[in-house]
Amino acid sequence: MDHIKSILQENRIPFDILYHENPIRTAQEGADFFGIEIGQTVPTLILKSDKGYFAIIVSGGRGRVNLEKVSEILGCNQLKMAPPKEVQKITGYTVGSVPLVGLSLPCIIDKELFRYPFIYGGTGEPTSTLKIPPHALEQLNQVVAFLN
């Protein structure tokens, strides 16, 4: 988590690390726990394609991600969720704890997130959550596409 904090501090991004006893497993759990809209909860998912791995940062209000639509945006075939063991190997983090920033993967960002002053997502540790303004995602990730 120090890596994440130093990236945020170096880039002068306002942030909070919020600690909780138990991992937050769903968007609804996060919304309830923090008293926020479900759309402000933001999982970072890892996708696998014929062109390699991608991170997709989506609004918890979206429900399931339409992988066909995402593969069209990226111009790749056979896009699927990366298996948990591969997520750990590629990112160094477990599924559900992948951080919002600091990944060395090409990234797709959900435009829905820009409706909110702050979004809440992974820090790399299951018992903490990162609260940042959504514009920080563009600044701190290798953005290759946006999801409408």
CSV table of C-alpha atoms in Angstrom, one decimal:
chain,number,residue,atom,x,y,z
A,1,MET,CA,0.0,0.0,0.0
A,2,ASP,CA,3.0,2.4,0.5
A,3,HIS,CA,3.5,2.2,-3.3
A,4,ILE,CA,-0.1,3.4,-3.9
A,5,LYS,CA,0.2,6.2,-1.3
A,6,SER,CA,3.5,7.5,-2.8
A,7,ILE,CA,2.0,7.6,-6.3
A,8,LEU,CA,-1.0,9.6,-4.9
A,9,GLN,CA,1.2,11.9,-2.9
A,10,GLU,CA,3.7,12.5,-5.8
A,11,ASN,CA,0.8,13.5,-8.1
A,12,ARG,CA,-0.9,15.6,-5.4
A,13,ILE,CA,-4.1,13.6,-5.6
A,14,PRO,CA,-6.4,14.1,-2.6
A,15,PHE,CA,-7.1,10.7,-1.1
A,16,ASP,CA,-8.3,8.8,2.0
A,17,ILE,CA,-7.5,5.3,2.9
A,18,LEU,CA,-10.6,3.9,4.8
A,19,TYR,CA,-10.0,0.8,7.0
A,20,HIS,CA,-12.6,-1.8,7.7
A,21,GLU,CA,-12.4,-5.1,9.7
A,22,ASN,CA,-13.8,-7.4,6.9
A,23,PRO,CA,-13.2,-7.4,3.2
A,24,ILE,CA,-16.0,-5.7,1.1
A,25,ARG,CA,-17.0,-8.3,-1.4
A,26,THR,CA,-19.8,-6.6,-3.4
A,27,ALA,CA,-20.7,-3.2,-4.7
A,28,GLN,CA,-23.8,-3.3,-2.5
A,29,GLU,CA,-21.8,-4.1,0.6
A,30,GLY,CA,-19.5,-1.2,-0.2
A,31,ALA,CA,-22.4,1.2,-0.8
A,32,ASP,CA,-24.0,0.2,2.5
A,33,PHE,CA,-20.8,0.3,4.5
A,34,PHE,CA,-19.7,3.8,3.3
A,35,GLY,CA,-23.2,5.2,2.9
A,36,ILE,CA,-22.6,6.1,-0.8
A,37,GLU,CA,-24.3,5.4,-4.1
A,38,ILE,CA,-23.6,2.0,-5.5
A,39,GLY,CA,-22.2,3.7,-8.6
A,40,GLN,CA,-19.3,5.1,-6.5
A,41,THR,CA,-18.0,1.7,-5.7
A,42,VAL,CA,-15.4,0.8,-8.1
A,43,PRO,CA,-13.9,-2.7,-8.7
A,44,THR,CA,-10.8,-3.1,-10.8
A,45,LEU,CA,-11.2,-6.2,-12.9
A,46,ILE,CA,-8.5,-7.9,-14.9
A,47,LEU,CA,-9.3,-9.0,-18.4
A,48,LYS,CA,-7.4,-11.5,-20.6
A,49,SER,CA,-7.5,-11.3,-24.4
A,50,ASP,CA,-5.5,-12.3,-27.5
A,51,LYS,CA,-3.7,-9.0,-27.1
A,52,GLY,CA,-2.7,-9.5,-23.5
A,53,TYR,CA,-4.1,-8.3,-20.2
A,54,PHE,CA,-6.1,-5.2,-19.5
A,55,ALA,CA,-7.5,-3.6,-16.3
A,56,ILE,CA,-11.0,-2.3,-16.5
A,57,ILE,CA,-12.2,0.1,-13.8
A,58,VAL,CA,-16.0,0.1,-13.7
A,59,SER,CA,-18.8,1.6,-11.7
A,60,GLY,CA,-20.4,-0.8,-9.2
A,61,GLY,CA,-23.8,0.5,-10.5
A,62,ARG,CA,-23.1,-1.1,-13.9
A,63,GLY,CA,-23.7,-4.7,-12.8
A,64,ARG,CA,-22.1,-7.1,-15.3
A,65,VAL,CA,-19.6,-5.8,-17.8
A,66,ASN,CA,-20.5,-6.4,-21.4
A,67,LEU,CA,-17.3,-8.1,-22.6
A,68,GLU,CA,-18.4,-8.1,-26.2
A,69,LYS,CA,-18.7,-4.3,-26.1
A,70,VAL,CA,-15.3,-4.0,-24.4
A,71,SER,CA,-13.6,-6.3,-26.9
A,72,GLU,CA,-15.1,-4.1,-29.8
A,73,ILE,CA,-13.7,-1.0,-28.1
A,74,LEU,CA,-10.3,-2.6,-27.7
A,75,GLY,CA,-10.3,-4.4,-31.1
A,76,CYS,CA,-9.5,-7.8,-29.7
A,77,ASN,CA,-11.0,-11.3,-29.6
A,78,GLN,CA,-11.6,-13.8,-26.9
A,79,LEU,CA,-11.9,-11.3,-24.1
A,80,LYS,CA,-12.7,-12.8,-20.7
A,81,MET,CA,-12.1,-12.3,-17.0
A,82,ALA,CA,-8.7,-13.4,-16.0
A,83,PRO,CA,-8.7,-16.4,-13.6
A,84,PRO,CA,-7.8,-15.5,-10.0
A,85,LYS,CA,-4.4,-17.2,-10.2
A,86,GLU,CA,-3.4,-15.2,-13.2
A,87,VAL,CA,-4.7,-11.9,-11.6
A,88,GLN,CA,-2.4,-12.6,-8.7
A,89,LYS,CA,0.5,-13.4,-11.0
A,90,ILE,CA,0.0,-10.4,-13.3
A,91,THR,CA,-0.8,-7.8,-10.7
A,92,GLY,CA,0.6,-9.1,-7.4
A,93,TYR,CA,-2.9,-8.7,-5.9
A,94,THR,CA,-5.8,-11.0,-5.1
A,95,VAL,CA,-9.1,-10.7,-6.9
A,96,GLY,CA,-11.2,-8.1,-5.0
A,97,SER,CA,-8.2,-6.2,-3.8
A,98,VAL,CA,-6.7,-5.0,-7.1
A,99,PRO,CA,-5.9,-1.3,-6.6
A,100,LEU,CA,-7.4,1.6,-8.6
A,101,VAL,CA,-4.0,3.1,-9.4
A,102,GLY,CA,-0.5,1.9,-9.9
A,103,LEU,CA,-1.0,-1.0,-12.2
A,104,SER,CA,1.3,-1.4,-15.2
A,105,LEU,CA,-1.5,-2.6,-17.5
A,106,PRO,CA,-3.4,-0.8,-20.2
A,107,CYS,CA,-6.6,0.4,-18.6
A,108,ILE,CA,-10.3,1.0,-19.6
A,109,ILE,CA,-12.3,3.4,-17.5
A,110,ASP,CA,-16.0,3.6,-17.1
A,111,LYS,CA,-17.2,7.2,-18.0
A,112,GLU,CA,-20.0,6.8,-15.4
A,113,LEU,CA,-17.4,7.3,-12.6
A,114,PHE,CA,-17.0,11.0,-13.6
A,115,ARG,CA,-20.5,11.8,-12.3
A,116,TYR,CA,-19.2,11.5,-8.8
A,117,PRO,CA,-16.9,13.8,-6.7
A,118,PHE,CA,-15.3,10.7,-5.2
A,119,ILE,CA,-15.1,7.0,-5.9
A,120,TYR,CA,-14.2,4.1,-3.7
A,121,GLY,CA,-12.0,1.1,-4.7
A,122,GLY,CA,-9.1,-1.2,-4.1
A,123,THR,CA,-5.9,-0.4,-2.3
A,124,GLY,CA,-4.2,-3.8,-2.8
A,125,GLU,CA,-5.3,-4.9,0.7
A,126,PRO,CA,-8.7,-6.6,1.4
A,127,THR,CA,-9.4,-4.6,4.6
A,128,SER,CA,-8.9,-1.1,3.2
A,129,THR,CA,-10.6,1.1,0.6
A,130,LEU,CA,-9.2,4.0,-1.4
A,131,LYS,CA,-11.3,7.1,-1.8
A,132,ILE,CA,-10.2,9.4,-4.6
A,133,PRO,CA,-11.6,11.8,-7.2
A,134,PRO,CA,-12.3,10.0,-10.5
A,135,HIS,CA,-10.1,12.2,-12.6
A,136,ALA,CA,-7.1,10.7,-10.8
A,137,LEU,CA,-7.8,7.4,-12.7
A,138,GLU,CA,-6.9,9.1,-16.0
A,139,GLN,CA,-3.8,10.8,-14.5
A,140,LEU,CA,-2.4,7.7,-12.8
A,141,ASN,CA,-3.2,4.8,-15.2
A,142,GLN,CA,-2.3,3.9,-18.8
A,143,VAL,CA,-5.8,4.7,-20.2
A,144,VAL,CA,-6.4,3.1,-23.6
A,145,ALA,CA,-10.2,3.4,-23.8
A,146,PHE,CA,-13.4,4.6,-22.1
A,147,LEU,CA,-16.5,2.6,-21.5
A,148,ASN,CA,-19.7,4.6,-22.2
